[in-house]
XYZ file of C-alpha atoms in Angstrom:
708
model
C 48.310 9.102 -2.640
C 45.760 8.665 -5.423
C 42.919 6.186 -5.082
C 44.234 4.226 -8.060
C 47.698 3.817 -6.555
C 46.168 2.830 -3.214
C 44.083 0.117 -4.880
C 47.138 -1.183 -6.724
C 49.111 -1.394 -3.482
C 46.206 -3.094 -1.726
C 45.850 -5.626 -4.546
C 49.586 -6.310 -4.479
C 49.508 -6.797 -0.704
C 46.571 -9.187 -0.964
C 48.358 -11.165 -3.667
C 51.443 -11.390 -1.459
C 49.259 -12.642 1.389
C 47.772 -15.371 -0.798
C 51.208 -16.302 -2.118
C 52.548 -16.543 1.433
C 49.935 -19.187 2.189
C 51.162 -21.458 -0.585
C 53.947 -23.982 -0.164
C 55.297 -26.827 -2.251
C 55.378 -30.577 -1.733
C 59.141 -30.282 -1.400
C 58.775 -27.735 1.422
C 56.193 -29.674 3.433
C 58.324 -32.827 3.034
C 61.536 -31.077 4.039
C 61.389 -32.030 7.729
C 63.951 -34.440 9.240
C 62.157 -37.583 10.419
C 63.586 -39.314 13.532
C 63.486 -43.084 14.040
C 65.312 -45.825 15.961
C 65.609 -43.841 19.207
C 67.702 -45.962 21.606
C 69.531 -45.500 24.892
C 72.475 -47.140 26.611
C 71.496 -49.586 29.379
C 73.915 -48.105 31.912
C 74.889 -44.612 30.742
C 72.876 -41.461 29.935
C 73.659 -41.659 26.228
C 71.111 -41.865 23.422
C 71.189 -42.302 19.653
C 68.689 -42.051 16.818
C 68.450 -41.838 13.019
C 67.444 -38.711 11.141
C 66.161 -39.002 7.564
C 66.783 -35.561 6.048
C 65.247 -35.540 2.587
C 66.490 -39.060 1.963
C 69.917 -38.590 3.554
C 70.023 -40.855 6.606
C 72.472 -40.356 9.460
C 72.884 -41.348 13.094
C 72.799 -38.613 15.727
C 73.816 -38.968 19.364
C 73.450 -36.963 22.573
C 74.350 -37.395 26.237
C 73.652 -35.973 29.663
C 73.639 -33.342 30.995
C 73.077 -31.106 27.965
C 71.900 -33.690 25.418
C 73.248 -31.536 22.606
C 72.713 -33.441 19.325
C 75.805 -34.447 17.379
C 75.867 -36.063 13.942
C 77.797 -39.323 14.250
C 77.827 -40.640 10.660
C 78.430 -38.711 7.469
C 76.293 -40.211 4.728
C 75.467 -37.557 2.126
C 73.229 -38.990 -0.576
C 69.582 -39.866 -1.114
C 70.630 -43.419 -1.989
C 67.801 -45.416 -0.392
C 70.096 -47.177 2.090
C 68.068 -47.375 5.282
C 69.605 -47.254 8.762
C 67.857 -49.605 11.185
C 68.334 -51.878 14.223
C 70.176 -49.200 16.189
C 71.588 -50.238 19.574
C 73.879 -48.442 22.028
C 76.274 -50.583 24.065
C 75.698 -50.776 27.813
C 78.931 -48.891 28.489
C 77.907 -46.204 25.985
C 81.072 -46.542 23.914
C 79.610 -47.999 20.695
C 76.561 -47.776 18.459
C 75.677 -50.635 16.135
C 73.255 -50.447 13.222
C 72.264 -52.107 9.962
C 72.743 -50.180 6.738
C 70.777 -51.306 3.677
C 68.023 -53.845 3.211
C 64.342 -53.273 3.945
C 63.230 -53.719 7.526
C 59.481 -53.830 6.842
C 59.376 -56.311 3.962
C 57.159 -59.402 4.077
C 59.523 -61.471 1.973
C 62.911 -61.422 0.185
C 66.071 -60.872 2.222
C 67.955 -59.745 -0.884
C 68.863 -56.071 -0.376
C 66.938 -53.770 -2.727
C 68.763 -51.428 -5.131
C 66.337 -48.471 -5.224
C 68.800 -46.129 -6.955
C 69.422 -48.714 -9.727
C 73.199 -48.475 -9.301
C 75.071 -51.166 -11.291
C 77.288 -51.824 -8.258
C 74.292 -53.248 -6.390
C 73.642 -52.906 -2.655
C 74.460 -54.699 0.573
C 72.865 -55.116 3.968
C 75.674 -54.548 6.453
C 75.835 -54.777 10.228
C 78.118 -51.943 11.333
C 79.542 -50.381 14.472
C 80.824 -46.904 15.209
C 82.382 -45.407 18.309
C 80.054 -43.076 20.197
C 82.935 -40.576 20.315
C 83.081 -40.544 16.501
C 85.126 -41.990 13.673
C 84.457 -44.164 10.662
C 81.811 -46.939 10.806
C 83.247 -50.450 10.638
C 81.548 -53.358 8.880
C 80.979 -56.284 11.242
C 79.168 -58.582 8.795
C 76.603 -58.738 6.026
C 73.749 -59.586 8.365
C 71.052 -58.287 10.698
C 69.171 -59.360 13.838
C 71.984 -58.267 16.168
C 72.268 -57.906 19.947
C 75.191 -56.427 21.899
C 76.451 -58.414 24.871
C 75.898 -56.777 28.297
C 79.701 -56.773 28.525
C 79.706 -54.368 25.529
C 82.458 -56.364 23.827
C 80.719 -58.775 21.446
C 77.748 -58.658 19.082
C 75.590 -61.708 18.309
C 73.705 -61.702 15.009
C 71.673 -63.843 12.611
C 73.124 -65.070 9.327
C 72.472 -68.085 7.094
C 70.002 -69.617 9.607
C 72.701 -69.562 12.298
C 73.943 -67.258 15.040
C 77.366 -65.666 14.757
C 79.396 -63.413 17.036
C 81.870 -60.661 16.258
C 83.887 -58.214 18.390
C 82.075 -54.871 18.540
C 85.240 -53.057 17.449
C 85.659 -55.352 14.391
C 89.098 -56.380 15.667
C 88.625 -59.908 14.293
C 86.276 -61.561 11.790
C 82.856 -62.906 12.733
C 82.532 -66.600 13.490
C 79.653 -69.027 13.802
C 78.842 -69.503 17.474
C 77.381 -72.990 17.176
C 75.780 -75.486 14.808
C 72.144 -76.508 15.248
C 69.259 -77.673 13.091
C 66.573 -75.236 12.024
C 66.543 -71.508 11.396
C 68.216 -70.033 14.452
C 67.755 -66.417 15.502
C 66.311 -63.934 18.021
C 69.451 -63.979 20.197
C 69.092 -62.817 23.826
C 72.149 -62.499 26.075
C 72.025 -63.564 29.706
C 72.474 -60.642 32.148
C 76.135 -61.537 32.705
C 76.814 -61.980 28.969
C 78.004 -65.587 29.466
C 75.137 -67.434 27.721
C 72.767 -66.874 24.853
C 69.098 -67.801 24.546
C 67.709 -68.105 21.030
C 64.821 -69.464 18.955
C 65.263 -72.456 16.652
C 62.468 -72.509 14.053
C 61.873 -75.956 12.591
C 59.009 -75.686 10.108
C 55.786 -76.382 12.063
C 57.427 -76.219 15.521
C 60.107 -74.202 17.279
C 62.296 -74.484 20.372
C 63.950 -72.009 22.707
C 67.552 -73.018 23.310
C 70.378 -71.843 25.565
C 73.976 -71.895 24.353
C 76.666 -71.871 27.062
C 79.968 -72.877 25.470
C 81.569 -75.152 22.898
C 82.008 -78.035 25.338
C 78.379 -78.149 26.556
C 75.367 -79.327 24.547
C 72.691 -76.790 23.709
C 69.998 -76.814 26.364
C 66.483 -77.031 24.919
C 63.835 -75.550 27.211
C 60.896 -77.906 27.742
C 60.792 -78.967 24.057
C 57.382 -79.837 22.640
C 55.472 -80.023 19.357
C 54.377 -76.398 19.862
C 55.956 -73.114 18.889
C 58.178 -71.376 21.447
C 59.495 -67.849 20.932
C 60.447 -64.520 22.583
C 62.956 -65.690 25.221
C 63.488 -63.283 28.141
C 66.082 -63.817 30.883
C 65.327 -63.362 34.564
C 67.372 -60.521 36.136
C 69.511 -63.076 38.024
C 70.084 -65.244 34.929
C 68.709 -68.447 36.462
C 65.550 -68.741 34.347
C 64.167 -67.884 30.939
C 60.588 -66.850 30.222
C 59.123 -67.362 26.775
C 55.892 -67.452 24.786
C 54.447 -70.864 23.959
C 51.904 -71.377 21.196
C 50.222 -74.748 20.601
C 50.989 -77.055 17.717
C 49.658 -76.344 14.259
C 47.734 -78.968 12.330
C 44.639 -80.962 13.103
C 41.329 -80.817 11.313
C 41.125 -77.705 9.093
C 38.869 -74.997 10.474
C 36.435 -72.925 8.401
C 38.349 -70.116 6.707
C 35.533 -67.594 6.893
C 35.034 -67.900 10.629
C 37.351 -66.200 13.136
C 39.338 -68.622 15.246
C 41.032 -68.369 18.620
C 44.840 -68.111 18.592
C 45.826 -69.186 22.128
C 49.185 -68.594 23.778
C 50.854 -68.984 27.140
C 53.785 -67.723 29.175
C 56.248 -70.366 30.356
C 59.435 -70.209 32.371
C 62.246 -72.756 32.388
C 65.307 -73.375 34.491
C 68.359 -72.169 32.551
C 70.505 -75.067 33.783
C 68.114 -78.056 33.554
C 65.655 -76.916 30.885
C 62.679 -77.974 32.989
C 59.774 -75.619 32.472
C 56.281 -74.854 33.638
C 53.358 -72.790 32.475
C 52.922 -69.515 34.364
C 49.915 -68.043 32.570
C 47.484 -69.216 29.888
C 45.481 -66.864 27.673
C 41.670 -67.129 27.857
C 40.198 -69.385 25.189
C 38.433 -66.424 23.557
C 38.940 -64.323 20.444
C 39.964 -61.388 22.625
C 42.493 -63.589 24.387
C 44.271 -64.430 21.124
C 47.862 -63.403 20.371
C 47.976 -59.575 20.109
C 48.658 -58.204 16.638
C 49.584 -54.644 17.604
C 53.083 -53.169 18.008
C 55.413 -55.557 19.864
C 52.911 -58.426 19.963
C 52.829 -59.929 23.456
C 55.506 -57.440 24.642
C 56.833 -59.998 27.140
C 59.275 -58.502 29.696
C 60.882 -59.876 32.865
C 60.696 -56.980 35.311
C 61.782 -56.375 38.910
C 60.019 -57.850 41.930
C 59.710 -61.150 40.068
C 57.010 -59.844 37.711
C 56.414 -60.929 34.116
C 54.831 -58.144 32.072
C 52.768 -58.767 28.942
C 50.126 -57.198 26.713
C 46.720 -58.739 26.047
C 43.377 -57.774 24.513
C 41.469 -60.126 26.827
C 39.423 -57.220 28.259
C 38.734 -55.691 24.835
C 41.690 -53.296 24.570
C 45.461 -53.697 24.299
C 46.366 -53.411 27.982
C 49.402 -54.312 30.058
C 49.332 -56.946 32.805
C 51.862 -58.589 35.084
C 51.969 -61.941 36.872
C 54.194 -63.512 39.497
C 57.028 -65.339 37.737
C 56.954 -68.232 40.225
C 53.312 -69.245 40.368
C 51.431 -66.973 37.982
C 47.989 -66.516 39.466
C 45.486 -63.840 38.516
C 47.201 -61.257 36.301
C 47.410 -57.705 37.637
C 45.994 -55.085 35.264
C 48.559 -52.288 34.969
C 46.897 -49.947 32.445
C 43.165 -49.890 33.279
C 42.202 -46.988 31.014
C 40.490 -47.439 27.661
C 43.611 -46.950 25.580
C 46.086 -49.012 23.580
C 49.574 -49.398 25.076
C 52.408 -49.114 22.529
C 56.201 -48.526 22.532
C 56.633 -50.335 25.850
C 60.028 -49.941 27.532
C 61.314 -51.110 30.912
C 63.267 -48.823 33.273
C 66.913 -49.707 34.084
C 65.904 -50.886 37.564
C 63.020 -52.930 36.147
C 60.435 -51.294 38.413
C 58.625 -49.110 35.879
C 57.437 -49.144 32.304
C 57.192 -46.150 30.041
C 54.357 -46.480 27.536
C 52.893 -44.441 24.688
C 49.106 -44.622 24.456
C 46.028 -42.819 23.153
C 45.200 -41.770 26.718
C 44.309 -38.554 28.506
C 41.491 -36.447 29.915
C 40.690 -34.715 26.633
C 38.186 -36.592 24.428
C 40.499 -35.891 21.483
C 43.320 -37.875 23.116
C 41.893 -41.086 21.686
C 43.384 -39.827 18.411
C 46.724 -38.766 19.911
C 49.648 -40.381 21.750
C 50.915 -39.454 25.234
C 53.439 -40.954 27.640
C 52.377 -42.953 30.704
C 54.664 -44.164 33.506
C 53.502 -47.563 34.791
C 54.738 -49.497 37.874
C 55.183 -53.213 37.160
C 53.658 -54.493 40.437
C 50.697 -52.217 41.162
C 47.904 -50.440 39.356
C 49.117 -46.841 39.497
C 49.702 -45.467 35.974
C 50.776 -41.829 35.813
C 50.343 -39.531 32.819
C 53.701 -37.908 32.071
C 52.601 -35.824 29.107
C 49.258 -34.248 28.238
C 47.896 -31.567 25.948
C 47.522 -31.172 22.200
C 50.905 -32.646 21.307
C 51.890 -36.229 20.513
C 54.654 -38.289 22.123
C 55.924 -41.764 21.232
C 58.892 -44.157 21.185
C 60.048 -43.460 24.782
C 63.163 -44.920 26.374
C 64.756 -44.464 29.800
C 68.318 -43.219 29.862
C 70.740 -45.634 31.491
C 71.059 -43.584 34.669
C 67.281 -43.722 35.137
C 67.011 -39.934 35.483
C 65.529 -39.004 32.112
C 63.243 -40.260 29.380
C 64.022 -39.705 25.711
C 61.143 -39.802 23.233
C 59.835 -38.380 19.958
C 57.621 -35.300 20.197
C 55.359 -33.600 17.652
C 52.312 -31.344 17.461
C 49.756 -30.537 14.800
C 52.104 -28.027 13.176
C 55.586 -28.988 14.447
C 57.085 -32.109 12.839
C 58.585 -34.889 14.982
C 61.816 -34.279 16.901
C 63.652 -36.136 19.671
C 62.981 -34.759 23.143
C 64.128 -35.234 26.733
C 62.038 -35.106 29.881
C 62.867 -35.891 33.513
C 61.328 -39.049 34.976
C 58.868 -36.910 36.943
C 57.507 -35.441 33.715
C 59.185 -32.035 34.068
C 61.747 -30.031 32.098
C 60.760 -31.150 28.618
C 63.174 -30.038 25.948
C 63.247 -30.585 22.183
C 66.476 -31.633 20.482
C 67.776 -30.595 17.045
C 65.201 -27.866 16.386
C 67.817 -26.175 14.207
C 67.454 -28.966 11.637
C 63.918 -27.912 10.709
C 64.430 -26.097 7.367
C 63.794 -22.354 7.392
C 61.264 -22.687 4.570
C 59.250 -25.370 6.363
C 55.659 -24.008 6.457
C 54.951 -24.571 10.168
C 52.645 -21.562 10.592
C 50.618 -22.438 7.504
C 49.518 -25.908 8.575
C 45.869 -26.387 9.443
C 44.595 -28.044 12.611
C 42.690 -31.219 11.694
C 39.328 -31.620 13.398
C 38.060 -34.842 14.912
C 34.965 -36.086 13.082
C 33.033 -39.220 14.045
C 30.753 -40.731 11.422
C 28.419 -43.717 11.629
C 28.636 -46.599 9.167
C 25.428 -48.244 7.890
C 25.799 -51.083 10.422
C 26.127 -48.618 13.316
C 29.912 -48.732 13.799
C 31.379 -45.394 14.911
C 34.349 -44.367 12.777
C 36.878 -41.707 13.788
C 38.053 -39.351 11.053
C 40.125 -36.184 10.763
C 38.990 -33.234 8.661
C 41.660 -30.983 7.110
C 40.226 -27.699 5.910
C 41.786 -24.332 5.142
C 40.280 -21.389 6.963
C 38.152 -19.030 4.935
C 36.978 -21.517 2.299
C 33.957 -20.270 0.442
C 31.684 -21.764 -2.165
C 31.870 -25.381 -3.275
C 35.282 -27.037 -3.093
C 36.773 -30.352 -4.157
C 37.259 -32.978 -1.454
C 39.498 -36.012 -0.995
C 39.312 -39.054 1.264
C 42.561 -40.562 2.482
C 42.583 -44.263 3.443
C 45.625 -45.466 5.385
C 47.340 -48.798 4.821
C 48.233 -51.577 7.189
C 45.461 -51.971 8.149
C 46.550 -52.107 11.848
C 47.281 -48.374 11.853
C 45.762 -45.208 13.296
C 45.993 -41.767 11.749
C 46.362 -39.106 14.434
C 45.469 -35.491 15.174
C 48.990 -34.449 14.257
C 52.155 -35.864 12.772
C 52.333 -39.646 12.785
C 54.969 -41.896 14.377
C 55.391 -43.820 11.111
C 57.552 -42.277 8.377
C 55.060 -43.590 5.796
C 52.091 -41.931 7.486
C 54.030 -38.830 8.381
C 54.419 -38.477 4.617
C 50.647 -38.919 4.248
C 50.021 -36.237 6.879
C 52.260 -33.863 4.913
C 50.357 -34.576 1.684
C 47.003 -34.039 3.412
C 48.254 -30.692 4.714
C 49.380 -29.777 1.212
C 46.021 -30.720 -0.315
C 44.260 -28.592 2.310
C 46.529 -25.664 1.463
C 45.423 -26.010 -2.149
C 41.736 -25.658 -1.306
C 40.764 -29.307 -0.843
C 38.603 -30.541 1.996
C 40.450 -33.670 3.151
C 38.858 -36.409 5.253
C 41.162 -39.045 6.754
C 39.253 -42.214 7.684
C 40.324 -44.518 10.518
C 38.228 -47.369 9.154
C 37.600 -50.598 11.069
C 40.568 -52.993 11.107
C 42.618 -50.110 12.506
C 43.989 -49.816 16.032
C 43.229 -47.644 19.054
C 39.490 -48.287 19.338
C 39.369 -51.737 20.900
C 39.593 -55.392 19.895
C 36.287 -55.650 18.029
C 37.076 -52.596 15.900
C 40.527 -54.000 15.129
C 39.130 -57.477 14.362
C 35.753 -56.898 12.699
C 33.664 -59.660 11.199
C 33.672 -60.227 7.440
C 36.538 -57.818 6.792
C 39.284 -57.962 4.176
C 39.043 -60.967 1.884
C 36.241 -62.341 4.074
C 33.770 -59.711 2.871
C 35.393 -56.238 2.943
C 32.993 -54.980 5.622
C 35.404 -52.105 6.272
C 34.572 -50.595 2.899
C 31.227 -49.362 4.224
C 33.247 -46.943 6.414
C 34.789 -45.443 3.271
C 31.430 -45.201 1.528
C 29.915 -43.542 4.615
C 32.784 -41.045 4.625
C 32.126 -40.198 0.989
C 28.443 -39.585 1.706
C 29.388 -37.458 4.718
C 31.492 -35.231 2.458
C 28.651 -34.959 -0.062
C 26.482 -33.356 2.612
C 28.992 -30.692 3.639
C 27.991 -27.236 2.413
C 31.568 -26.348 1.474
C 32.051 -29.462 -0.689
C 31.187 -29.944 -4.342
C 29.418 -33.315 -4.159
C 30.491 -34.143 -7.721
C 34.171 -33.469 -7.070
C 35.129 -35.997 -4.404
C 38.273 -38.077 -4.873
C 40.078 -40.742 -2.893
C 43.659 -41.871 -2.479
C 45.620 -44.297 -0.339
C 48.536 -46.698 -0.272
C 48.818 -50.444 0.336
C 45.563 -51.430 2.072
C 44.487 -47.865 1.385
C 45.187 -48.591 -2.275
C 42.861 -51.582 -2.033
C 40.129 -49.381 -0.540
C 40.730 -46.750 -3.213
C 40.222 -49.353 -5.930
C 37.119 -50.633 -4.106
C 35.704 -47.115 -3.956
C 36.187 -46.524 -7.681
C 34.857 -49.971 -8.580
C 31.781 -49.872 -6.328
C 31.014 -46.173 -6.110
C 32.114 -44.199 -9.119
C 28.878 -42.335 -8.447
C 30.515 -40.878 -5.306
C 34.214 -40.867 -6.168
C 35.118 -38.927 -9.300
C 38.796 -39.948 -9.372
C 41.369 -41.808 -7.307
C 45.059 -42.506 -6.789
C 45.923 -46.089 -5.874
C 49.434 -46.576 -4.500
C 50.654 -50.206 -4.453
C 47.228 -51.601 -3.582
C 45.866 -55.146 -3.406
C 43.277 -55.749 -6.124
C 42.710 -59.506 -6.128
C 42.430 -61.493 -2.886
C 42.054 -64.915 -4.504
C 44.871 -67.495 -4.280
C 47.618 -67.607 -5.284
C 47.686 -63.852 -5.924
C 47.997 -62.965 -2.237
C 49.979 -64.753 0.449
C 47.086 -64.235 2.898
C 44.960 -66.729 1.022
C 47.353 -69.585 1.674
C 45.254 -69.887 4.826
C 42.698 -71.854 2.882
C 44.720 -73.172 -0.078
C 44.769 -77.005 0.024
C 48.480 -77.409 -0.779
C 49.661 -80.941 0.102
C 46.802 -82.146 2.322
C 43.943 -84.501 1.598
C 41.725 -82.541 3.987
C 40.852 -79.004 3.000
C 39.057 -76.173 4.703
C 35.363 -77.184 4.798
C 34.264 -73.872 3.276
C 37.111 -73.698 0.764
C 35.019 -72.948 -2.312
C 32.853 -70.406 -0.517
C 35.989 -68.773 0.882
C 37.523 -68.420 -2.575
C 34.275 -67.019 -3.973
C 34.038 -64.565 -1.070
C 37.650 -63.494 -1.613
C 36.866 -62.869 -5.289
C 33.731 -60.896 -4.490
C 35.765 -58.825 -1.997
C 38.287 -57.899 -4.703
C 38.121 -54.718 -6.812
C 38.905 -56.729 -9.956
C 35.564 -58.513 -9.615
C 33.759 -55.176 -10.055
C 35.388 -53.826 -13.196
C 31.982 -53.590 -14.910
C 30.866 -50.870 -12.497
C 34.212 -49.022 -12.409
C 33.830 -45.717 -14.281
C 36.116 -43.125 -12.659
C 39.724 -42.467 -13.744
C 42.582 -43.747 -11.615
C 46.313 -43.177 -11.249
C 48.219 -46.335 -10.297
C 51.593 -45.911 -8.539
C 53.782 -48.906 -7.721
C 57.445 -49.730 -7.166
C 58.311 -52.857 -9.082
C 60.498 -54.291 -6.273
C 57.632 -54.195 -3.785
C 58.116 -56.880 -1.097
C 54.739 -56.302 0.631
C 52.218 -56.139 -2.214
C 53.215 -57.933 -5.366
C 53.734 -55.737 -8.416
C 51.655 -58.272 -10.351
C 48.584 -56.898 -8.544
C 48.930 -53.644 -10.495
C 49.984 -55.391 -13.720
C 46.803 -57.481 -13.631
C 44.562 -54.510 -12.821
C 45.972 -52.444 -15.690
C 45.153 -55.246 -18.141
C 41.561 -55.365 -16.897
C 41.148 -51.568 -16.983
C 42.476 -51.423 -20.542
C 40.097 -54.126 -21.706
C 37.159 -52.374 -20.040
C 38.115 -48.998 -21.530
C 38.536 -47.311 -18.127
C 40.870 -44.344 -18.162
C 43.998 -44.883 -16.094
C 47.508 -43.564 -15.785
C 50.597 -45.322 -14.450
C 53.607 -44.220 -12.458
C 55.967 -47.165 -12.150
C 58.973 -46.697 -9.875
C 61.742 -49.070 -11.039
C 63.675 -50.934 -8.323
C 62.065 -49.222 -5.320
C 60.054 -51.015 -2.676
C 56.690 -50.654 -0.906
C 57.475 -47.649 1.307
C 59.770 -45.898 -1.156
C 63.350 -45.804 0.128
C 64.292 -42.857 -2.058
C 63.054 -39.435 -0.954
C 62.911 -38.258 -4.560
C 60.533 -41.103 -5.390
C 58.180 -39.985 -2.615
C 58.290 -36.436 -3.994
C 57.573 -37.762 -7.481
C 54.648 -39.888 -6.262
C 53.185 -37.119 -4.098
C 53.381 -34.520 -6.856
C 51.810 -36.975 -9.301
C 48.996 -37.648 -6.819
C 48.202 -33.962 -6.464
C 48.362 -33.253 -10.203
C 46.083 -36.177 -11.017
C 43.487 -35.169 -8.436
C 43.658 -31.573 -9.666
C 43.122 -32.765 -13.216
C 39.790 -34.391 -12.418
C 38.548 -32.535 -9.365
C 39.570 -29.060 -10.555
C 38.685 -29.074 -14.264
C 40.368 -25.695 -14.838
C 43.685 -27.386 -13.972
C 43.559 -29.667 -17.036
């Protein structure tokens, strides 16, 4: 072989090697994402939803093999979400809601993301576990199956209705009552129904028995009662009580205590008593992480709840008769999430950022927790991530979602002793999914100017040489945590995929878990002067930008930023305050003006119909303005791409409309990608692909000049 031919072959081989390391947005987003994992209360049957490139279907499996089986047969990327999954106690039916938007802040009108002239509906449906066609039970949501597995209670038109689970007869209103009635909870025998009646500034917990008996109101007061939970024997109901609203307005710029208590009431007389009262401290306030108070009535007469009173979101239990000092169940320095009770009520299964590895603070693992003693047991460890656990109805297994750095999320089964883990539906991972090409993000901890430690993740392709462009990603929420691997949120799983793609294209990507996020304690989650009160969290983003500038492999003049929702706000802040650091940015459906009435949050200090107003009202409005990107247009220099769905129910589309007008007047270069009829977290897969490709192309345009 001649030297020339050898060199040609070598060059060709090297080119093939480089080509093999490239993948598209469509490939990295091709994974099926599982949600809504649920189990039957009495049988070893489970169900979940898979979103396969926008096509959503329900899958089921059962003991002993737990072989996945597709139950529904929807075939289009039509934006019709499948949520509120529940499996009947006898395992014979699955109910779900098709359509609507589960995570919206307002508007119950179902969105029409595919712009079809026929419109869209939000339908409560049931389908036999054995298979068949789904049946429409009602146009409604907020449903609960009776323990008898025969009837479904649901919310509709501020009332509670019931319908046979097999749709054998039409739904009917269960009772008439004032207020907005919802949150139905069946008694253990399925004979009665506890519910919440919201009546403007106050709310009651009621118990409905039958048409010939008056509704029983549990210890009614001027406060706000919610989250009813039946005792295992059906004689009592526990619930959360919050004090009355009103009184002299408090300063808007100062944090205030949000107290709460656990009460129980007799389910036949309505007489109640307080079992536990939260400490009158900021830490003792109502939790704002997943599940809120997570109130559960467990075995051995224990009431389980979550509180931040010791500085972290931990689980406690108290005696349901006399309360007393709460027993700490999860003493480690980790946040408890996805909290489920075992069928016998004696154990909890929890997902938390716990473990012996220092990196576990940025992961999720499963912990088995007794309800009446401090003896938590790690069920999973290692470099993977596990979340959304649920006991099977026979109590022998735990179903959950499992992922790693490279492997996307899939349902999994493990025995209750933590052995015999097995992934389900691995065959649904597309053959062209680039598993082996994904980089392992590195934990990076930076220090903000005020000394706060901020956890980040660095995505970087091996073998980078010279100076390379870099990008900061800011998550939304803000009560979120980006992880060292695939995320348990479909929105942030999408972000993880995009960050992997950017790394594959030669970018150094830094994901910032800025203050206001979860997983690092109460004070980090509730910082002073954050958001509209001063945007103190922005200094974490600025510190991250300066960290990237100092890296030898980064071109300090080619640093960009992108993010969605609250991350869009921080992107706009970065471009407005620090165009000297950030050369370009992509702002997806961000907040740009905190002042009233542009954001619902600022109704906290809007006078409305009262003579008295917040004592620092004017200062609060000025602070909100100064914390808004639109107040800094004069220092905004860098180009920006603005992406927004115009049916957004979380951040008003007017936020982007207003910003565009200001950018045009100031002569700041900007581009727009408006998604007609889609919502905040795009319901259409093709809209995510469009937005993600646009993000990459825009960053390339300004951070890789040769790409123009």
